[in-house]
Coordinates of C-alpha atoms and ligand atoms in Angstrom, one line a residue:
X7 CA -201.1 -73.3 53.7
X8 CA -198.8 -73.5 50.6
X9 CA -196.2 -71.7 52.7
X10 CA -195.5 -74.7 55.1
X11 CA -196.1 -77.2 52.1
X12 CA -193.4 -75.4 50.1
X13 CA -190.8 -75.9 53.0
X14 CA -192.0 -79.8 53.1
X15 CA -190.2 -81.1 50.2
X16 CA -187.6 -79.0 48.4
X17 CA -186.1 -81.5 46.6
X18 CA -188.9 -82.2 44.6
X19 CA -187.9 -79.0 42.9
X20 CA -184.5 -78.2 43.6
X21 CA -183.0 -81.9 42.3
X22 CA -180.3 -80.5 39.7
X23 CA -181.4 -77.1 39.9
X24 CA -180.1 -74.5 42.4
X25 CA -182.6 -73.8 45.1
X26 CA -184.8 -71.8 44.6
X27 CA -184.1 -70.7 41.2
X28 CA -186.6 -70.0 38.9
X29 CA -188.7 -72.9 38.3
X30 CA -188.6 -74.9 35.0
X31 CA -192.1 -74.8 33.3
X32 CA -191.6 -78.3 31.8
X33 CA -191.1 -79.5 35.2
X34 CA -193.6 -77.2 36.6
X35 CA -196.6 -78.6 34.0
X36 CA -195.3 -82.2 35.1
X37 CA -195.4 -81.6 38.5
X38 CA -199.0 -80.1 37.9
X39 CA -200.0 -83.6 36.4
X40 CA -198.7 -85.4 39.7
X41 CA -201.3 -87.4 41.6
X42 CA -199.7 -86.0 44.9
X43 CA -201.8 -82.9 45.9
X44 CA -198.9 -81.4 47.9
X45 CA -197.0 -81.5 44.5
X46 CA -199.8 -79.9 42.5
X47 CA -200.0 -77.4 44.9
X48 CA -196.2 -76.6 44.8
X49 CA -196.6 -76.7 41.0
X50 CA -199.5 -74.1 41.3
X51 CA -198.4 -71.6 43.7
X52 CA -194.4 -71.6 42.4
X53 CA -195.9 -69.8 39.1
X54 CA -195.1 -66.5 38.0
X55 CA -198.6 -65.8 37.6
X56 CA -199.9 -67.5 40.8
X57 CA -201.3 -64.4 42.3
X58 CA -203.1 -63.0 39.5
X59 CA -204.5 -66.5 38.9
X60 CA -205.7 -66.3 42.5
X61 CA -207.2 -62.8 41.6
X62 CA -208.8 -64.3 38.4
X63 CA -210.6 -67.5 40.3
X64 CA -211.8 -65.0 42.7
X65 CA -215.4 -65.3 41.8
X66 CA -215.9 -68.7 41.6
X67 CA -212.9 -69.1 44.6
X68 CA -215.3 -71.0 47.3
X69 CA -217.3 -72.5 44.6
X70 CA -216.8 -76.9 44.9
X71 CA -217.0 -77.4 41.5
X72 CA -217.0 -74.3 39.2
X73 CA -217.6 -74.0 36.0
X74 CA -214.7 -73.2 33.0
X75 CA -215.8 -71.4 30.5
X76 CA -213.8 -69.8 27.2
X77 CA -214.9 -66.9 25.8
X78 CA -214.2 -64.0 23.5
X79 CA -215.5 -60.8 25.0
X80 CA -215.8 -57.9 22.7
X81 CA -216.8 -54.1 24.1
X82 CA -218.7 -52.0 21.3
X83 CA -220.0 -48.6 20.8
X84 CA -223.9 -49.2 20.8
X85 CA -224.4 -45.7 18.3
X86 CA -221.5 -46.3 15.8
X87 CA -221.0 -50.1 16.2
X88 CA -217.3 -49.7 16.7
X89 CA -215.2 -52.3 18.4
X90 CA -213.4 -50.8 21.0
X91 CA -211.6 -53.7 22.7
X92 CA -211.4 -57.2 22.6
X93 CA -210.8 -60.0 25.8
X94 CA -210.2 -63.2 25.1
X95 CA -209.9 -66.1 27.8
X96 CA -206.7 -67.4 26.2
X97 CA -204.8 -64.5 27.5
X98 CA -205.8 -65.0 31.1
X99 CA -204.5 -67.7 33.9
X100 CA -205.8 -71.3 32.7
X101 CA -207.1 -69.8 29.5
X102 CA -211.0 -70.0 30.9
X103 CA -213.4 -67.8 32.6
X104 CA -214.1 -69.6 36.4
X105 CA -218.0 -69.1 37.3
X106 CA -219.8 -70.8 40.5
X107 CA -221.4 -73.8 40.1
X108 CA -224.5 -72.3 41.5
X109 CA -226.0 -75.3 42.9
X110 CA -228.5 -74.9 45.2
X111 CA -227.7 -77.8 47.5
X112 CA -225.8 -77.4 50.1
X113 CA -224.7 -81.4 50.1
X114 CA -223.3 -80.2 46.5
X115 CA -221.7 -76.8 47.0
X116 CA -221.6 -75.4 50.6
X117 CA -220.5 -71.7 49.0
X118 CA -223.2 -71.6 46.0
X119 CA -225.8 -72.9 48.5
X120 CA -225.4 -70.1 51.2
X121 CA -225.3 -67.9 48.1
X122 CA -228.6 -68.7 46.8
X123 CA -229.7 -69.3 50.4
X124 CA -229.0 -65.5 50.9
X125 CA -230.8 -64.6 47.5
X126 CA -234.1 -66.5 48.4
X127 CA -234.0 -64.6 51.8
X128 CA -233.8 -60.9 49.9
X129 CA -236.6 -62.4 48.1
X130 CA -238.7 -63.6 50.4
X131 CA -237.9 -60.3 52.9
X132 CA -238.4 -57.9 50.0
X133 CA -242.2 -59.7 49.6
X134 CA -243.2 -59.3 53.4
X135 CA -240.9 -55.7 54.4
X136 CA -240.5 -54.5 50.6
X137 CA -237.0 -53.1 49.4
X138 CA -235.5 -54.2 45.7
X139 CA -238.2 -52.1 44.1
X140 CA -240.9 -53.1 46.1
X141 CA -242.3 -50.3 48.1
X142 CA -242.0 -50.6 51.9
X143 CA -245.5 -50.3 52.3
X144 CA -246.2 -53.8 51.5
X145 CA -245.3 -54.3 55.3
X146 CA -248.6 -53.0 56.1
X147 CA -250.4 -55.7 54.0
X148 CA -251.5 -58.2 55.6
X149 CA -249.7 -61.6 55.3
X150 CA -249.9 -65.2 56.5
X151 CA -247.4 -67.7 57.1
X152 CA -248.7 -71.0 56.1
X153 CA -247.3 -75.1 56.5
X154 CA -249.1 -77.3 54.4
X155 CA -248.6 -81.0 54.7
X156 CA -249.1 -84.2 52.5
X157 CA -251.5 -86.7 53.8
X158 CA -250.7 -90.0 55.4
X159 CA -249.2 -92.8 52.6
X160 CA -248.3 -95.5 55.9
X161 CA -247.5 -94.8 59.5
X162 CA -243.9 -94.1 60.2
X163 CA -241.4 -93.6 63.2
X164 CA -242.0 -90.1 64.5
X165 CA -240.8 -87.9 67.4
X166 CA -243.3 -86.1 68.9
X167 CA -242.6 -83.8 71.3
X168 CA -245.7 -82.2 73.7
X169 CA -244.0 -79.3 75.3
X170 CA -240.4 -78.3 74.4
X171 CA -238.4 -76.7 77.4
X172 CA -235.4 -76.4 75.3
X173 CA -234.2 -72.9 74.3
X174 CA -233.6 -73.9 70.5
X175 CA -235.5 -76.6 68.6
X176 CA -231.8 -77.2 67.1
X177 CA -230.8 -79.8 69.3
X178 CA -233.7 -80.5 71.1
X179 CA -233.1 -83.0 74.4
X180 CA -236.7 -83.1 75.7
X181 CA -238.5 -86.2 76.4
X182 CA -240.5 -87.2 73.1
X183 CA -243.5 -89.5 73.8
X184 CA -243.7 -92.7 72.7
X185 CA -243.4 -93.3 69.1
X186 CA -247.1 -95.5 68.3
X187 CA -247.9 -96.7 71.5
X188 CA -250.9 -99.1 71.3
X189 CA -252.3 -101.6 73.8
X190 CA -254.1 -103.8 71.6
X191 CA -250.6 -104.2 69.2
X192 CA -252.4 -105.3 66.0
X193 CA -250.8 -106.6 63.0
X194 CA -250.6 -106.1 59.5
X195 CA -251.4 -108.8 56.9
X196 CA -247.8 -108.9 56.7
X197 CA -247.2 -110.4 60.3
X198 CA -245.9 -106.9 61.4
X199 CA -247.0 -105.5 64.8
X200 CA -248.5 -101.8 64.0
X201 CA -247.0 -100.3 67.5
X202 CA -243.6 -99.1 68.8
X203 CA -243.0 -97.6 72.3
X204 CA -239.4 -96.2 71.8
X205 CA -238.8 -92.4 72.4
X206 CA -236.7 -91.5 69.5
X207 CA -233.8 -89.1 69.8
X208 CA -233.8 -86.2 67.2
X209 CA -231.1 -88.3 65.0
X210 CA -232.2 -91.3 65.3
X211 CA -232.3 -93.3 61.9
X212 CA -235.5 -94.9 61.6
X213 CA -237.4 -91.5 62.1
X214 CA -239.5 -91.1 59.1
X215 CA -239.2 -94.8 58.1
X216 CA -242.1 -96.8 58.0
X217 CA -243.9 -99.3 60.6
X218 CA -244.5 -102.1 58.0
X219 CA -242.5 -100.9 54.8
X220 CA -244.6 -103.3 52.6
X221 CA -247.5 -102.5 53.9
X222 CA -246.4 -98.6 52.8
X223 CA -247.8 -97.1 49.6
X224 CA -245.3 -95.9 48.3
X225 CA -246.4 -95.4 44.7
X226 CA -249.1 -93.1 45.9
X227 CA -246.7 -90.8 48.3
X228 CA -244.2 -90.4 45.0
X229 CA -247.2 -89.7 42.6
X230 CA -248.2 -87.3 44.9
X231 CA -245.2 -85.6 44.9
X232 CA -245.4 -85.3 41.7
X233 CA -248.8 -83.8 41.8
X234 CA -247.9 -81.2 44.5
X235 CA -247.3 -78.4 42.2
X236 CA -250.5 -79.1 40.8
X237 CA -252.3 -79.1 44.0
X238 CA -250.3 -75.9 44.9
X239 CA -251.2 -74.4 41.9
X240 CA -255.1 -75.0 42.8
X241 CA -254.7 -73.9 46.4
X242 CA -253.7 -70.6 45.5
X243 CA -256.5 -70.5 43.0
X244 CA -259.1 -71.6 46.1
X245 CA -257.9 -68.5 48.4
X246 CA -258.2 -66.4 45.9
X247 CA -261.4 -66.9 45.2
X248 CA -262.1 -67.0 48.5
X249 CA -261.4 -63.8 49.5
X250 CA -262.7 -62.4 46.5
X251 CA -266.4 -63.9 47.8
X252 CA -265.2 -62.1 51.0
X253 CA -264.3 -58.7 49.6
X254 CA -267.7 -58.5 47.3
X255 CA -269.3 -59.0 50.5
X256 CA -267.6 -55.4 51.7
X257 CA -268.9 -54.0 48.4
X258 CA -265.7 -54.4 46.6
X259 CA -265.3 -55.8 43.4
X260 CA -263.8 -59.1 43.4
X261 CA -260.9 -57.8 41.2
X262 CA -259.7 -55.4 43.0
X263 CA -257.5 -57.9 45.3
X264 CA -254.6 -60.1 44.7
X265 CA -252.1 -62.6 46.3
X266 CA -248.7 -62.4 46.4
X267 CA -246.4 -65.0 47.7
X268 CA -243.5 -67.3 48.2
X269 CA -242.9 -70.5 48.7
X270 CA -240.5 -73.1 49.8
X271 CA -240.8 -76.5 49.2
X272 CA -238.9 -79.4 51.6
X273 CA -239.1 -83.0 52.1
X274 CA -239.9 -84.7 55.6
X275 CA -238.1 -87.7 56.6
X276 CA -240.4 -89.6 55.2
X277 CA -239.7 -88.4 52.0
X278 CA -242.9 -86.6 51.0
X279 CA -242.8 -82.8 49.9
X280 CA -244.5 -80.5 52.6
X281 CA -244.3 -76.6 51.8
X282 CA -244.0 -73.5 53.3
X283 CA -246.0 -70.1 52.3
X284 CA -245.8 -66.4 53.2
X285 CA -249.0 -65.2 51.5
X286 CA -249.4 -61.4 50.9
X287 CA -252.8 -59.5 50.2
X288 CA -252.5 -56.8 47.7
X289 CA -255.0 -54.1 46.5
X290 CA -255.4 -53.7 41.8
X291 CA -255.3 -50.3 40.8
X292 CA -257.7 -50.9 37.9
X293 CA -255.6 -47.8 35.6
X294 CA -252.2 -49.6 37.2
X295 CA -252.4 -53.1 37.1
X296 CA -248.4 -53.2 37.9
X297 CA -248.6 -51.2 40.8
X298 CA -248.2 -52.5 44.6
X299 CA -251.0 -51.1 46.6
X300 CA -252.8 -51.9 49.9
X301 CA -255.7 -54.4 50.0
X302 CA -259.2 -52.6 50.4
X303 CA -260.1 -52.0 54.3
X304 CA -262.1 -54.6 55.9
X305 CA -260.7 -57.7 55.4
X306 CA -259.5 -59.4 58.7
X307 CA -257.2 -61.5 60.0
X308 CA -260.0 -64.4 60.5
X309 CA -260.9 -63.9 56.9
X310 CA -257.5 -64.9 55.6
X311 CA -257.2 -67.8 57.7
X312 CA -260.3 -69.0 56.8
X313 CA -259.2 -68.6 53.2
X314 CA -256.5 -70.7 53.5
X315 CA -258.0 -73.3 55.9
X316 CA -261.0 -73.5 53.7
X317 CA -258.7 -73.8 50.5
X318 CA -256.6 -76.7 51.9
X319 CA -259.2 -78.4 52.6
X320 CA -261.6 -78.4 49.8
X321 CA -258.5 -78.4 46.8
X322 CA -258.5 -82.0 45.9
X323 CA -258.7 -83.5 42.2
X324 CA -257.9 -86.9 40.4
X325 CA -254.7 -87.5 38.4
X326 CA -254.6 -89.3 34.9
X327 CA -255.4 -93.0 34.9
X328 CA -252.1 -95.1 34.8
X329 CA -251.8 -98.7 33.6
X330 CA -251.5 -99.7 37.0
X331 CA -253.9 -97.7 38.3
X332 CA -257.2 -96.7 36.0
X333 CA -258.7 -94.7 37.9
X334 CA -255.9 -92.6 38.7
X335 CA -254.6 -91.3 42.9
X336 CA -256.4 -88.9 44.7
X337 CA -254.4 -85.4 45.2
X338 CA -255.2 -83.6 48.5
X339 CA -253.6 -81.8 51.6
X340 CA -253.1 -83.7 54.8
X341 CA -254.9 -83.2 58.4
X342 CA -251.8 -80.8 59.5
X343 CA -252.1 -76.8 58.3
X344 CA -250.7 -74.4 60.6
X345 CA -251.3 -71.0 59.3
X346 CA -250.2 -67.4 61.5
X347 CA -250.5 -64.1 60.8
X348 CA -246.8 -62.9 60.5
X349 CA -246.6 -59.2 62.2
X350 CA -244.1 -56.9 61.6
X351 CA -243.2 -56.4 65.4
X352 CA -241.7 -59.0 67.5
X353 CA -243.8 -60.0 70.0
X354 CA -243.5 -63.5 70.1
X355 CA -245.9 -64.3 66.9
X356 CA -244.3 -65.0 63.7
X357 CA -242.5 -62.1 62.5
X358 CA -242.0 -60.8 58.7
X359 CA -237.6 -62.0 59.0
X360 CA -238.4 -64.5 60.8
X361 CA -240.4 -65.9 58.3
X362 CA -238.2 -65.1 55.3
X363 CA -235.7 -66.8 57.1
X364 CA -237.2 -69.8 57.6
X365 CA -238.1 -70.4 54.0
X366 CA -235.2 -69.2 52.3
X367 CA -233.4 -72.0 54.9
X368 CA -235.4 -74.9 53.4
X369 CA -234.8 -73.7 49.9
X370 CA -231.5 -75.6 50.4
X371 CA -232.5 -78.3 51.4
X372 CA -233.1 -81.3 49.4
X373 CA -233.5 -85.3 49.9
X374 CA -230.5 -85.4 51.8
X375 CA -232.7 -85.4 55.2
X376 CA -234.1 -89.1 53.6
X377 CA -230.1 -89.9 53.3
X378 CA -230.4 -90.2 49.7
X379 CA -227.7 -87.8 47.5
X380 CA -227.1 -88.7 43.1
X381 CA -228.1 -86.5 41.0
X382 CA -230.1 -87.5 37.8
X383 CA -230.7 -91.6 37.5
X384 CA -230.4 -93.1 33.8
X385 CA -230.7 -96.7 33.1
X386 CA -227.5 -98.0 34.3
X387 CA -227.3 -96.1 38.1
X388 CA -231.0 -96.6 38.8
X389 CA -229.8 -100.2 39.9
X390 CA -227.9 -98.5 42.3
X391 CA -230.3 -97.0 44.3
X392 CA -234.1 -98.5 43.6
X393 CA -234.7 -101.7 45.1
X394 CA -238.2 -103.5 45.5
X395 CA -237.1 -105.0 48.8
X396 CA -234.9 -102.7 50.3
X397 CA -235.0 -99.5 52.5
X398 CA -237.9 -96.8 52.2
X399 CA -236.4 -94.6 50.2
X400 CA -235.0 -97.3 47.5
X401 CA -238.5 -98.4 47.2
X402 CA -239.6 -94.7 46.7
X403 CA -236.9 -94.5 43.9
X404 CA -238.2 -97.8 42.9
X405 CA -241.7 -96.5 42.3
X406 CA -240.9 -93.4 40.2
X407 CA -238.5 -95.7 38.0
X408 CA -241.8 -98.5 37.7
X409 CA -244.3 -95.9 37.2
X410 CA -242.7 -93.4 35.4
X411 CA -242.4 -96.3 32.5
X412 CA -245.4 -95.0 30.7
X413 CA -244.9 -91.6 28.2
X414 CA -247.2 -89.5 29.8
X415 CA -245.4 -90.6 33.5
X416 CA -241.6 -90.3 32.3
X417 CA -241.4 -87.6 34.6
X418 CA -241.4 -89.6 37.2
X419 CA -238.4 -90.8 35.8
X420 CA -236.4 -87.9 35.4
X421 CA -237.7 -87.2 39.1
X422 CA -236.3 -90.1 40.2
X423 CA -233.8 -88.9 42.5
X424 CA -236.1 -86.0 43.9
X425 CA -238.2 -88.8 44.8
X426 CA -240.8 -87.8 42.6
X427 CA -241.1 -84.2 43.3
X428 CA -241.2 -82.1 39.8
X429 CA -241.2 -78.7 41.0
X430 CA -238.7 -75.6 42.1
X431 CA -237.6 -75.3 45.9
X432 CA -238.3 -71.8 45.7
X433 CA -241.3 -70.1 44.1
X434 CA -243.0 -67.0 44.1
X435 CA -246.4 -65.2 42.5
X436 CA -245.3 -63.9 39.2
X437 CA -246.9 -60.0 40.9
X438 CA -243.4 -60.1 43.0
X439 CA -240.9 -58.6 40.9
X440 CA -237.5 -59.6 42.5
X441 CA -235.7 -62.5 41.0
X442 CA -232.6 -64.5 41.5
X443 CA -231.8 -63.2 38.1
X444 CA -231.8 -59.4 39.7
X445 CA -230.0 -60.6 42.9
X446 CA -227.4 -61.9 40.7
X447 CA -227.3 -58.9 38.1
X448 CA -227.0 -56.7 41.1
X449 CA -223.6 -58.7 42.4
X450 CA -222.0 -59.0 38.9
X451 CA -222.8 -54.8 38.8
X452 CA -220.9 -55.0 42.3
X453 CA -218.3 -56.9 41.0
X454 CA -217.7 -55.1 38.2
X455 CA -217.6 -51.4 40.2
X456 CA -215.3 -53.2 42.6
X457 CA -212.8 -54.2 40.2
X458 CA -212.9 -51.0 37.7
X459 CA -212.0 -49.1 41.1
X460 CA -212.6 -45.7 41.8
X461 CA -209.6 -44.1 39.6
X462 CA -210.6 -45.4 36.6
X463 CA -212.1 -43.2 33.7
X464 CA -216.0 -42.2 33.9
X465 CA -217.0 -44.4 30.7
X466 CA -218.5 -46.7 33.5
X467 CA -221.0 -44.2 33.9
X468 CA -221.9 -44.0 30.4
X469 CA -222.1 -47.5 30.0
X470 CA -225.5 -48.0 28.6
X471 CA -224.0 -46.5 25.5
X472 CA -221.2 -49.5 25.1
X473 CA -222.7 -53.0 24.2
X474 CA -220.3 -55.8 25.8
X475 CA -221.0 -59.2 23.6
X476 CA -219.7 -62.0 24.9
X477 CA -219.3 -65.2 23.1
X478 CA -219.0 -68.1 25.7
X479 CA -218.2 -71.8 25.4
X480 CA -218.6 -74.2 27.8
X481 CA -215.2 -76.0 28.7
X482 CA -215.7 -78.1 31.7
X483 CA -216.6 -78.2 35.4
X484 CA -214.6 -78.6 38.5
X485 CA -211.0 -77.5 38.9
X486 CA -208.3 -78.7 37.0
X487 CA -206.4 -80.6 40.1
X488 CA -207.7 -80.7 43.6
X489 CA -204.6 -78.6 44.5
X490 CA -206.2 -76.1 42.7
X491 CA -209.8 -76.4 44.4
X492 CA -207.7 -76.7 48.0
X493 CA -205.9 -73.4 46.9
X494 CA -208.7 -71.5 45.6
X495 CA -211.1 -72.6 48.7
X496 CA -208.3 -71.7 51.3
X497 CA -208.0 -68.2 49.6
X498 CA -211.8 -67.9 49.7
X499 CA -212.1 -69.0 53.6
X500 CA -209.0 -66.6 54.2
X501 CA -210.7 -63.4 53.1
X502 CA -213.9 -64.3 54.2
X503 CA -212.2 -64.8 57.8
X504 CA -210.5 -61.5 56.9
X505 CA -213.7 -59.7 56.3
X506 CA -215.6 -61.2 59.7
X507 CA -212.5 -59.7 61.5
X508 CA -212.5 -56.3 60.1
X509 CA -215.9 -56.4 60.4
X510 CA -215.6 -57.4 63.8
X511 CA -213.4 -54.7 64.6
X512 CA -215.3 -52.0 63.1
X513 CA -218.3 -53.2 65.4
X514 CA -216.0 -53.2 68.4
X515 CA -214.5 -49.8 67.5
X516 CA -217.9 -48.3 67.1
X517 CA -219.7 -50.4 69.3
Ligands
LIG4 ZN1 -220.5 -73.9 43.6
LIG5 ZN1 -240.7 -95.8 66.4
LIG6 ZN1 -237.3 -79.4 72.6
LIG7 ZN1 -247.5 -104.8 56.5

């Protein structure tokens, strides 16, 4: 890419100069400043040290908007307490340290999001298949794949469809029925006829939008996603307990069982949380409480089902009064659970990748399925996006920034733009020891063995012995121009293109 912009406009360079010539840094750091991206870019890539720049950004290369950091980083002998080197940012390209943005969203940062995307599924595999630590008998235990749902707040455009004959939901061209067909058409105390015959298409805009949008209660649906956590929280508590009852039936002690799981949370087009669950049962070892071990024989698949289907149902609690409300909104699932057994073979039921897959797709996802993108609201933006009168999700916005007025309710506010929702898009049971923190250890480790390359001295191996203390400073996000981001991003797409094609090769030459 900088190759044919480079042959574009010589002159820009070459006026008084030979062609060619070594460039002028004065001119070069002027150039850099230009609004014109194809003249940034130019400025950029005519350096001396434009490949080793290249080589420096390489970690953060695909990121959107990385972050620059400056830093002193200072290598010591842990027994004698003996410097041994000193790095400092200020000798390297741009003077800063570029690290990923590591936003989950993918609206935010394509690169960071398929990132975390792949670190939720290792997570979510290693609980159902083990693998990171966790021992591969846990794909013996049996799990469940659960949906819950949020009740009804208003009835809203759907798309139902009976029977799919498509091959992939993604995509899906069969014949919905029709949205809320009625034939006695009643209407709301706002004039509004409750009924619409239209078969939506998959895309189409007023899906999750509501019937009568004022007869909608949408203080109630953003309270409640607030609460969710909560009522998660409880659930998990109720199945427990359940199976506990169960298990002391078999003449096992109740603790000598315990969940695992993970979770993903993800908003429907209406706007409302809904989240999916891969629930593990494990066995206690009473003398190791840390250790994985299989559940006690005897409980069946119909037990755990019931666990869950009884939980969801009978989890239900009150939240604080509010000023508006003194007596506080009732917190409770909705009618729609779907719960399977996920089986480690493939044979058509719901199997242990399959499911890790699924929820480590929705853990990046956020509101954008509700077409609303900002990050945090203050005072002055909220204007920009709540509004009493306006769509369904303004007026969900709306009634986080109203409610969320009170002390004890301000984090509704800070929830604005989530619509409410408080919580983390991935969680798991604090029994399942992998982490995003150990996904990510284990790819700076990677790095770092990739870069020393395998001529270097064997110090790496003795590396607990050497203390590396770093003293960081934050110095900005995003790239200094957008040449630089278009530079950095095209280098990032290049290798990765390079990669799929050796690895594509390799297949083909051993496939
Ligand atoms: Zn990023
Ligand atoms: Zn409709
Ligand atoms: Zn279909
Ligand atoms: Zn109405």
């Amino acid at each position: 890419m900088t190759v044919s912009t480079l042959t574009v406009v010589p002159e820009a360079l070459a006026s008084g100069t030979a062609p060619y010539a070594e460039p002028d840094p004065i001119r070069l750091t002027l150039l850099a400043r230009s609004s014109d991206t194809t003249l940034q870019a130019l400025a950029r890539a005519a350096r001396d040290d434009f490949p080793d720049w290249l080589q420096h950004v390489r970690p953060a290369a695909s990121c959107k908007r990385p972050i620059r950091l400056a830093a002193t980083m200072n290598t010591v002998e842990a027994a004698t307490g003996r410097l041994l080197s000193t790095v400092d940012t200020r000798d390297m390209p741009d003077g800063v340290l570029y690290k990923p943005c590591g936003n989950r969203r993918e609206s935010m940062c394509p690169s960071c999001s398929a990132r975390y995307k792949g670190d939720a599924y290792q997570i979510v595999r290693s609980l159902l298949v083990g693998g990171n630590g966790v021992p591969e008998t846990v794909a013996t235990h049996p799990a469940v794949f659960v949906t819950f749902t949020a009740p009804s707040f208003g009835e809203v455009h759907t798309r139902v469809v009976r029977k799919h004959t498509c091959a992939k939901r993604k995509g899906c061209d069969c014949r919905p029925e029709p949205c809320h067909a009625r034939r006695d058409q009643p209407l709301c105390p706002h004039g509004r006829r409750l009924a619409c015959f239209a078969r939506h298409d998959p895309g189409d805009k007023s899906l999750g939008t509501p019937l009568c949008l004022d007869c909608y209660q949408h203080n109630a649906q953003v309270v409640w996603n607030l609460a969710s956590g909560e009522l998660w929280r409880r659930t998990t508590i109720a199945i427990h307990r359940y199976l506990r009852r169960v298990a002391r039936r078999l003449g096992v002690p109740g603790n000598r069982i315990r969940l695992c799981y993970g979770k993903a949370a993800k908003y429907q087009a209406r706007g409302v949380i809904h989240f999916h669950a891969v629930i593990r049962l494990d066995g206690v070892d009473p003398d190791d409480k840390t250790a994985i071990i299989a559940p006690p024989p005897g409980i069946g698949i119909g037990d755990r089902i019931d666990a869950v289907e009884h939980a969801a149902r009978v989890t239900a609690f009150t939240t604080d009064p509010h000023p508006t409300r003194p007596g506080g909104w009732p917190i409770a699932w909705g009618e729609q659970l779907d719960v399977r057994p996920i089986t480690v073979a493939a044979s058509g039921q719901v199997t242990d990748l399959m499911a890790a897959a699924y929820v480590a797709k929705y853990a990046t996802k956020s509101t954008e399925v509700t077409g609303h993108v900002s990050g945090r609201l203050n005072d002055e933006t909220v204007n920009l996006y709540a509004d009493p009168d306006g769509t369904h999700t303004e007026r969900l916005i709306e009634a986080c920034w109203i409610l969320g007025g009170p002390r004890d309710w301000r984090a509704l506010r800070r929830r604005a733009h989530m619509l409410g929702f408080a919580g983390h898009f991935l969680t798991k049971s604090r029994s399942h020891p992998v982490t995003f923190q150990l996904q990510r250890n284990k790819r700076v480790v990677f790095r770092r063995a990739e870069t020393t390359g395998p001529t270097e001295d064997t110090t790496v191996t003795e590396a607990p012995t050497l203390l590396v203390v770093n003293f960081l400073q934050f110095v900005g996000s995003g790239w200094h121009t957008t040449a630089d981001a278009i530079l950095a991003n095209t280098s990032a797409a290049l290798a990765r293109d390079h990669q799929t094609l050796a690895r594509q090769q390799i297949a083909d030459l051993t496939g």
